[in-house]
């Protein structure tokens, strides 16, 4: 069996992608690579890339392919991802990005692309109540807050509503997601890399489904 795993998790905003990627990263001992977190860190750090990315994120727009691919390429080039793999969260978002990823990963390629399926009305309700740690990005909600009032359980950072979690921006992101990722899902389906997983239920239930799907696929290729 090849150690680690090379995974992509797709799903609309609020489908629980971040939470599940953290869990998969622990399970398979691989880095969780969240482009959203990388962008937010760059914005916070005030880097040139951060300023560019912020202009797009503030309006709910996607950051352009060439910028995103450059950042991901740098991250995938590090030793931990080369040796163990990764769980990619927020990338690829377009067919052009998926093609660039295939090229970066050649010849081994991805193990599996998981599409976390959650209906839009459920996602809207989740996002309106979502809160996230400003420092590490850990997700909470009004229904499941951190143990002590809005201080992150993992790192002690401040837990807040993300600036881009307002209804207008959420709707724009969901519309963009549908428009941009429908061809991506079709593309991965044709490549026989895609498995759809039901994202409704407790985080443990969903993680169980994801791990079963990944292990079944890896057994097939072992
Ligand atoms: Zn934190």
mmCIF file of C-alpha atoms and ligand atoms in Angstrom:
data_model
loop_
_atom_site.group_PDB
_atom_site.id
_atom_site.type_symbol
_atom_site.label_atom_id
_atom_site.label_comp_id
_atom_site.label_asym_id
_atom_site.label_seq_id
_atom_site.Cartn_x
_atom_site.Cartn_y
_atom_site.Cartn_z
ATOM 1 C CA UNK A 1 0.000 0.000 0.000
ATOM 2 C CA UNK A 2 1.289 3.466 -0.936
ATOM 3 C CA UNK A 3 1.627 5.609 2.252
ATOM 4 C CA UNK A 4 -0.494 8.730 2.659
ATOM 5 C CA UNK A 5 -3.074 9.724 0.081
ATOM 6 C CA UNK A 6 -3.595 12.243 -2.706
ATOM 7 C CA UNK A 7 -7.084 13.608 -2.320
ATOM 8 C CA UNK A 8 -9.249 16.436 -3.582
ATOM 9 C CA UNK A 9 -12.464 17.269 -1.732
ATOM 10 C CA UNK A 10 -15.124 19.193 -3.664
ATOM 11 C CA UNK A 11 -18.299 20.681 -2.264
ATOM 12 C CA UNK A 12 -20.151 23.954 -2.047
ATOM 13 C CA UNK A 13 -19.267 26.466 0.612
ATOM 14 C CA UNK A 14 -20.754 25.195 3.875
ATOM 15 C CA UNK A 15 -20.842 21.532 2.818
ATOM 16 C CA UNK A 16 -18.354 20.763 5.600
ATOM 17 C CA UNK A 17 -15.319 20.467 3.332
ATOM 18 C CA UNK A 18 -12.940 22.207 5.760
ATOM 19 C CA UNK A 19 -14.006 20.098 8.739
ATOM 20 C CA UNK A 20 -13.789 16.859 6.755
ATOM 21 C CA UNK A 21 -10.407 17.722 5.248
ATOM 22 C CA UNK A 22 -8.970 18.308 8.731
ATOM 23 C CA UNK A 23 -10.266 14.861 9.719
ATOM 24 C CA UNK A 24 -8.968 13.143 6.576
ATOM 25 C CA UNK A 25 -5.594 14.849 7.042
ATOM 26 C CA UNK A 26 -5.341 13.358 10.555
ATOM 27 C CA UNK A 27 -6.550 9.946 9.425
ATOM 28 C CA UNK A 28 -4.082 9.575 6.549
ATOM 29 C CA UNK A 29 -1.330 11.753 8.115
ATOM 30 C CA UNK A 30 -1.217 14.139 5.181
ATOM 31 C CA UNK A 31 -1.158 17.943 5.027
ATOM 32 C CA UNK A 32 -4.515 19.688 4.630
ATOM 33 C CA UNK A 33 -3.990 22.262 1.896
ATOM 34 C CA UNK A 34 -6.763 24.846 1.962
ATOM 35 C CA UNK A 35 -6.400 27.541 -0.671
ATOM 36 C CA UNK A 36 -8.958 29.645 1.236
ATOM 37 C CA UNK A 37 -6.772 29.536 4.358
ATOM 38 C CA UNK A 38 -3.660 30.251 2.291
ATOM 39 C CA UNK A 39 -5.384 33.323 0.804
ATOM 40 C CA UNK A 40 -6.610 34.538 4.181
ATOM 41 C CA UNK A 41 -3.112 34.125 5.657
ATOM 42 C CA UNK A 42 -1.637 36.099 2.739
ATOM 43 C CA UNK A 43 -4.244 38.843 3.217
ATOM 44 C CA UNK A 44 -3.496 38.980 6.944
ATOM 45 C CA UNK A 45 0.245 39.058 6.238
ATOM 46 C CA UNK A 46 -0.324 41.915 3.770
ATOM 47 C CA UNK A 47 1.773 40.267 1.044
ATOM 48 C CA UNK A 48 1.489 41.462 -2.550
ATOM 49 C CA UNK A 49 -0.396 38.277 -3.396
ATOM 50 C CA UNK A 50 -2.618 38.877 -0.344
ATOM 51 C CA UNK A 51 -3.623 42.321 -1.568
ATOM 52 C CA UNK A 52 -4.440 40.932 -5.021
ATOM 53 C CA UNK A 53 -6.470 38.047 -3.570
ATOM 54 C CA UNK A 54 -8.379 40.303 -1.153
ATOM 55 C CA UNK A 55 -9.795 42.412 -3.964
ATOM 56 C CA UNK A 56 -11.440 39.288 -5.450
ATOM 57 C CA UNK A 57 -12.513 37.730 -2.153
ATOM 58 C CA UNK A 58 -14.203 40.912 -0.880
ATOM 59 C CA UNK A 59 -16.619 40.834 -3.796
ATOM 60 C CA UNK A 60 -17.158 37.049 -3.623
ATOM 61 C CA UNK A 61 -15.237 36.530 -6.897
ATOM 62 C CA UNK A 62 -12.840 33.686 -7.555
ATOM 63 C CA UNK A 63 -9.110 34.401 -7.600
ATOM 64 C CA UNK A 64 -7.832 33.952 -11.223
ATOM 65 C CA UNK A 65 -6.424 30.553 -12.296
ATOM 66 C CA UNK A 66 -2.813 31.614 -12.889
ATOM 67 C CA UNK A 67 -2.529 33.166 -9.413
ATOM 68 C CA UNK A 68 -4.097 30.159 -7.660
ATOM 69 C CA UNK A 69 -2.096 27.580 -9.633
ATOM 70 C CA UNK A 70 1.159 29.392 -8.793
ATOM 71 C CA UNK A 71 0.432 29.261 -5.070
ATOM 72 C CA UNK A 72 -0.619 25.596 -5.146
ATOM 73 C CA UNK A 73 2.427 24.612 -7.223
ATOM 74 C CA UNK A 74 4.746 26.081 -4.570
ATOM 75 C CA UNK A 75 2.957 24.202 -1.793
ATOM 76 C CA UNK A 76 2.897 20.841 -3.625
ATOM 77 C CA UNK A 77 6.619 21.159 -4.235
ATOM 78 C CA UNK A 78 7.404 20.804 -0.510
ATOM 79 C CA UNK A 79 8.722 17.538 0.974
ATOM 80 C CA UNK A 80 5.697 16.610 3.113
ATOM 81 C CA UNK A 81 3.318 16.634 0.146
ATOM 82 C CA UNK A 82 5.800 14.877 -2.120
ATOM 83 C CA UNK A 83 6.272 12.064 0.404
ATOM 84 C CA UNK A 84 2.826 11.671 1.957
ATOM 85 C CA UNK A 85 0.339 13.384 -0.343
ATOM 86 C CA UNK A 86 -2.309 15.916 0.587
ATOM 87 C CA UNK A 87 -5.957 16.718 1.048
ATOM 88 C CA UNK A 88 -6.726 19.633 -1.265
ATOM 89 C CA UNK A 89 -9.563 21.894 -0.143
ATOM 90 C CA UNK A 90 -10.758 24.709 -2.436
ATOM 91 C CA UNK A 91 -8.622 23.615 -5.389
ATOM 92 C CA UNK A 92 -9.136 22.850 -8.232
ATOM 93 C CA UNK A 93 -12.214 24.987 -8.930
ATOM 94 C CA UNK A 94 -12.078 24.924 -12.733
ATOM 95 C CA UNK A 95 -11.189 22.435 -15.466
ATOM 96 C CA UNK A 96 -8.125 24.563 -16.295
ATOM 97 C CA UNK A 97 -6.953 24.210 -12.677
ATOM 98 C CA UNK A 98 -7.622 20.440 -12.751
ATOM 99 C CA UNK A 99 -5.536 20.102 -15.918
ATOM 100 C CA UNK A 100 -2.711 22.072 -14.307
ATOM 101 C CA UNK A 101 -2.922 19.813 -11.231
ATOM 102 C CA UNK A 102 -2.678 16.638 -13.337
ATOM 103 C CA UNK A 103 0.461 18.029 -14.924
ATOM 104 C CA UNK A 104 1.960 18.930 -11.530
ATOM 105 C CA UNK A 105 1.254 15.434 -10.146
ATOM 106 C CA UNK A 106 2.317 13.409 -13.156
ATOM 107 C CA UNK A 107 2.981 10.497 -13.330
ATOM 108 C CA UNK A 108 1.252 9.241 -10.132
ATOM 109 C CA UNK A 109 -1.825 11.481 -10.228
ATOM 110 C CA UNK A 110 -4.655 11.753 -7.713
ATOM 111 C CA UNK A 111 -6.023 8.809 -5.755
ATOM 112 C CA UNK A 112 -9.558 10.151 -5.605
ATOM 113 C CA UNK A 113 -11.796 13.214 -5.868
ATOM 114 C CA UNK A 114 -14.589 13.260 -3.292
ATOM 115 C CA UNK A 115 -17.700 15.310 -3.981
ATOM 116 C CA UNK A 116 -19.381 16.163 -0.685
ATOM 117 C CA UNK A 117 -23.084 16.523 -1.478
ATOM 118 C CA UNK A 118 -25.304 18.781 0.631
ATOM 119 C CA UNK A 119 -28.511 20.530 -0.614
ATOM 120 C CA UNK A 120 -28.350 24.333 -1.040
ATOM 121 C CA UNK A 121 -30.977 25.160 1.623
ATOM 122 C CA UNK A 122 -29.008 23.194 4.214
ATOM 123 C CA UNK A 123 -25.805 24.983 3.185
ATOM 124 C CA UNK A 124 -27.373 28.454 3.466
ATOM 125 C CA UNK A 125 -28.597 27.699 6.988
ATOM 126 C CA UNK A 126 -25.173 26.363 8.014
ATOM 127 C CA UNK A 127 -23.296 29.368 6.602
ATOM 128 C CA UNK A 128 -25.475 31.940 8.334
ATOM 129 C CA UNK A 129 -24.590 30.368 11.706
ATOM 130 C CA UNK A 130 -20.946 29.604 10.905
ATOM 131 C CA UNK A 131 -18.071 31.098 12.904
ATOM 132 C CA UNK A 132 -14.363 30.491 12.301
ATOM 133 C CA UNK A 133 -11.075 30.941 14.181
ATOM 134 C CA UNK A 134 -9.216 33.972 12.842
ATOM 135 C CA UNK A 135 -5.868 32.283 13.408
ATOM 136 C CA UNK A 136 -6.134 28.598 12.455
ATOM 137 C CA UNK A 137 -9.411 28.599 10.479
ATOM 138 C CA UNK A 138 -11.098 25.939 12.649
ATOM 139 C CA UNK A 139 -14.870 26.056 12.053
ATOM 140 C CA UNK A 140 -17.536 26.487 14.731
ATOM 141 C CA UNK A 141 -21.167 27.570 14.639
ATOM 142 C CA UNK A 142 -23.752 29.200 16.883
ATOM 143 C CA UNK A 143 -25.023 25.650 17.512
ATOM 144 C CA UNK A 144 -21.579 24.213 18.327
ATOM 145 C CA UNK A 145 -19.449 27.045 19.782
ATOM 146 C CA UNK A 146 -15.963 26.581 21.274
ATOM 147 C CA UNK A 147 -15.832 25.499 24.956
ATOM 148 C CA UNK A 148 -15.110 28.999 26.287
ATOM 149 C CA UNK A 149 -16.897 31.985 24.741
ATOM 150 C CA UNK A 150 -15.556 32.437 21.211
ATOM 151 C CA UNK A 151 -11.983 31.429 21.984
ATOM 152 C CA UNK A 152 -10.675 28.682 19.668
ATOM 153 C CA UNK A 153 -10.364 25.242 21.350
ATOM 154 C CA UNK A 154 -7.370 24.372 19.165
ATOM 155 C CA UNK A 155 -5.210 27.482 19.294
ATOM 156 C CA UNK A 156 -6.769 30.120 21.577
ATOM 157 C CA UNK A 157 -7.477 32.471 18.643
ATOM 158 C CA UNK A 158 -10.567 34.642 18.363
ATOM 159 C CA UNK A 159 -13.617 32.950 16.791
ATOM 160 C CA UNK A 160 -15.660 35.318 14.596
ATOM 161 C CA UNK A 161 -18.071 35.426 11.683
ATOM 162 C CA UNK A 162 -15.988 35.586 8.530
ATOM 163 C CA UNK A 163 -16.303 38.845 6.594
ATOM 164 C CA UNK A 164 -17.242 36.936 3.453
ATOM 165 C CA UNK A 165 -20.034 35.008 5.240
ATOM 166 C CA UNK A 166 -22.705 37.630 4.531
ATOM 167 C CA UNK A 167 -25.804 36.492 2.586
ATOM 168 C CA UNK A 168 -24.997 38.427 -0.602
ATOM 169 C CA UNK A 169 -21.479 37.054 -0.827
ATOM 170 C CA UNK A 170 -22.674 33.545 0.096
ATOM 171 C CA UNK A 171 -25.230 33.524 -2.727
ATOM 172 C CA UNK A 172 -22.668 34.790 -5.220
ATOM 173 C CA UNK A 173 -20.229 32.070 -4.141
ATOM 174 C CA UNK A 174 -22.884 29.352 -4.462
ATOM 175 C CA UNK A 175 -23.882 30.579 -7.945
ATOM 176 C CA UNK A 176 -20.246 30.742 -9.023
ATOM 177 C CA UNK A 177 -19.616 27.309 -7.569
ATOM 178 C CA UNK A 178 -22.461 25.734 -9.546
ATOM 179 C CA UNK A 179 -21.391 27.441 -12.740
ATOM 180 C CA UNK A 180 -17.676 26.744 -12.433
ATOM 181 C CA UNK A 181 -17.592 23.284 -10.886
ATOM 182 C CA UNK A 182 -20.332 21.498 -12.855
ATOM 183 C CA UNK A 183 -17.881 20.997 -15.781
ATOM 184 C CA UNK A 184 -15.134 20.065 -13.285
ATOM 185 C CA UNK A 185 -17.290 17.334 -11.756
ATOM 186 C CA UNK A 186 -18.114 16.020 -15.244
ATOM 187 C CA UNK A 187 -14.398 16.095 -16.117
ATOM 188 C CA UNK A 188 -13.370 14.045 -13.061
ATOM 189 C CA UNK A 189 -16.269 11.658 -13.648
ATOM 190 C CA UNK A 190 -15.008 10.953 -17.168
ATOM 191 C CA UNK A 191 -11.518 10.381 -15.729
ATOM 192 C CA UNK A 192 -13.045 7.846 -13.292
ATOM 193 C CA UNK A 193 -11.637 9.773 -10.307
ATOM 194 C CA UNK A 194 -14.883 11.009 -8.762
ATOM 195 C CA UNK A 195 -16.962 9.580 -5.936
ATOM 196 C CA UNK A 196 -20.015 11.430 -4.579
ATOM 197 C CA UNK A 197 -20.450 11.170 -0.806
ATOM 198 C CA UNK A 198 -23.557 12.168 1.168
ATOM 199 C CA UNK A 199 -22.558 15.154 3.356
ATOM 200 C CA UNK A 200 -25.658 15.083 5.570
ATOM 201 C CA UNK A 201 -25.309 13.754 9.120
ATOM 202 C CA UNK A 202 -22.850 14.053 11.999
ATOM 203 C CA UNK A 203 -19.194 14.860 11.185
ATOM 204 C CA UNK A 204 -18.274 11.310 12.345
ATOM 205 C CA UNK A 205 -20.825 9.719 10.002
ATOM 206 C CA UNK A 206 -19.573 11.763 7.048
ATOM 207 C CA UNK A 207 -15.902 11.021 7.828
ATOM 208 C CA UNK A 208 -16.766 7.305 7.983
ATOM 209 C CA UNK A 209 -18.322 7.457 4.513
ATOM 210 C CA UNK A 210 -15.333 9.337 3.097
ATOM 211 C CA UNK A 211 -12.753 6.936 4.565
ATOM 212 C CA UNK A 212 -14.689 3.921 3.254
ATOM 213 C CA UNK A 213 -14.799 5.462 -0.236
ATOM 214 C CA UNK A 214 -11.058 6.268 -0.188
ATOM 215 C CA UNK A 215 -9.980 2.881 1.189
ATOM 216 C CA UNK A 216 -12.157 1.042 -1.343
ATOM 217 C CA UNK A 217 -10.528 2.989 -4.180
ATOM 218 C CA UNK A 218 -7.001 2.458 -2.853
ATOM 219 C CA UNK A 219 -7.617 -1.279 -2.415
ATOM 220 C CA UNK A 220 -8.627 -1.407 -6.076
ATOM 221 C CA UNK A 221 -5.310 0.155 -7.125
ATOM 222 C CA UNK A 222 -3.012 -1.528 -4.558
HETATM 223 ZN ZN1 LIG B 1 -7.726 28.476 16.186
#
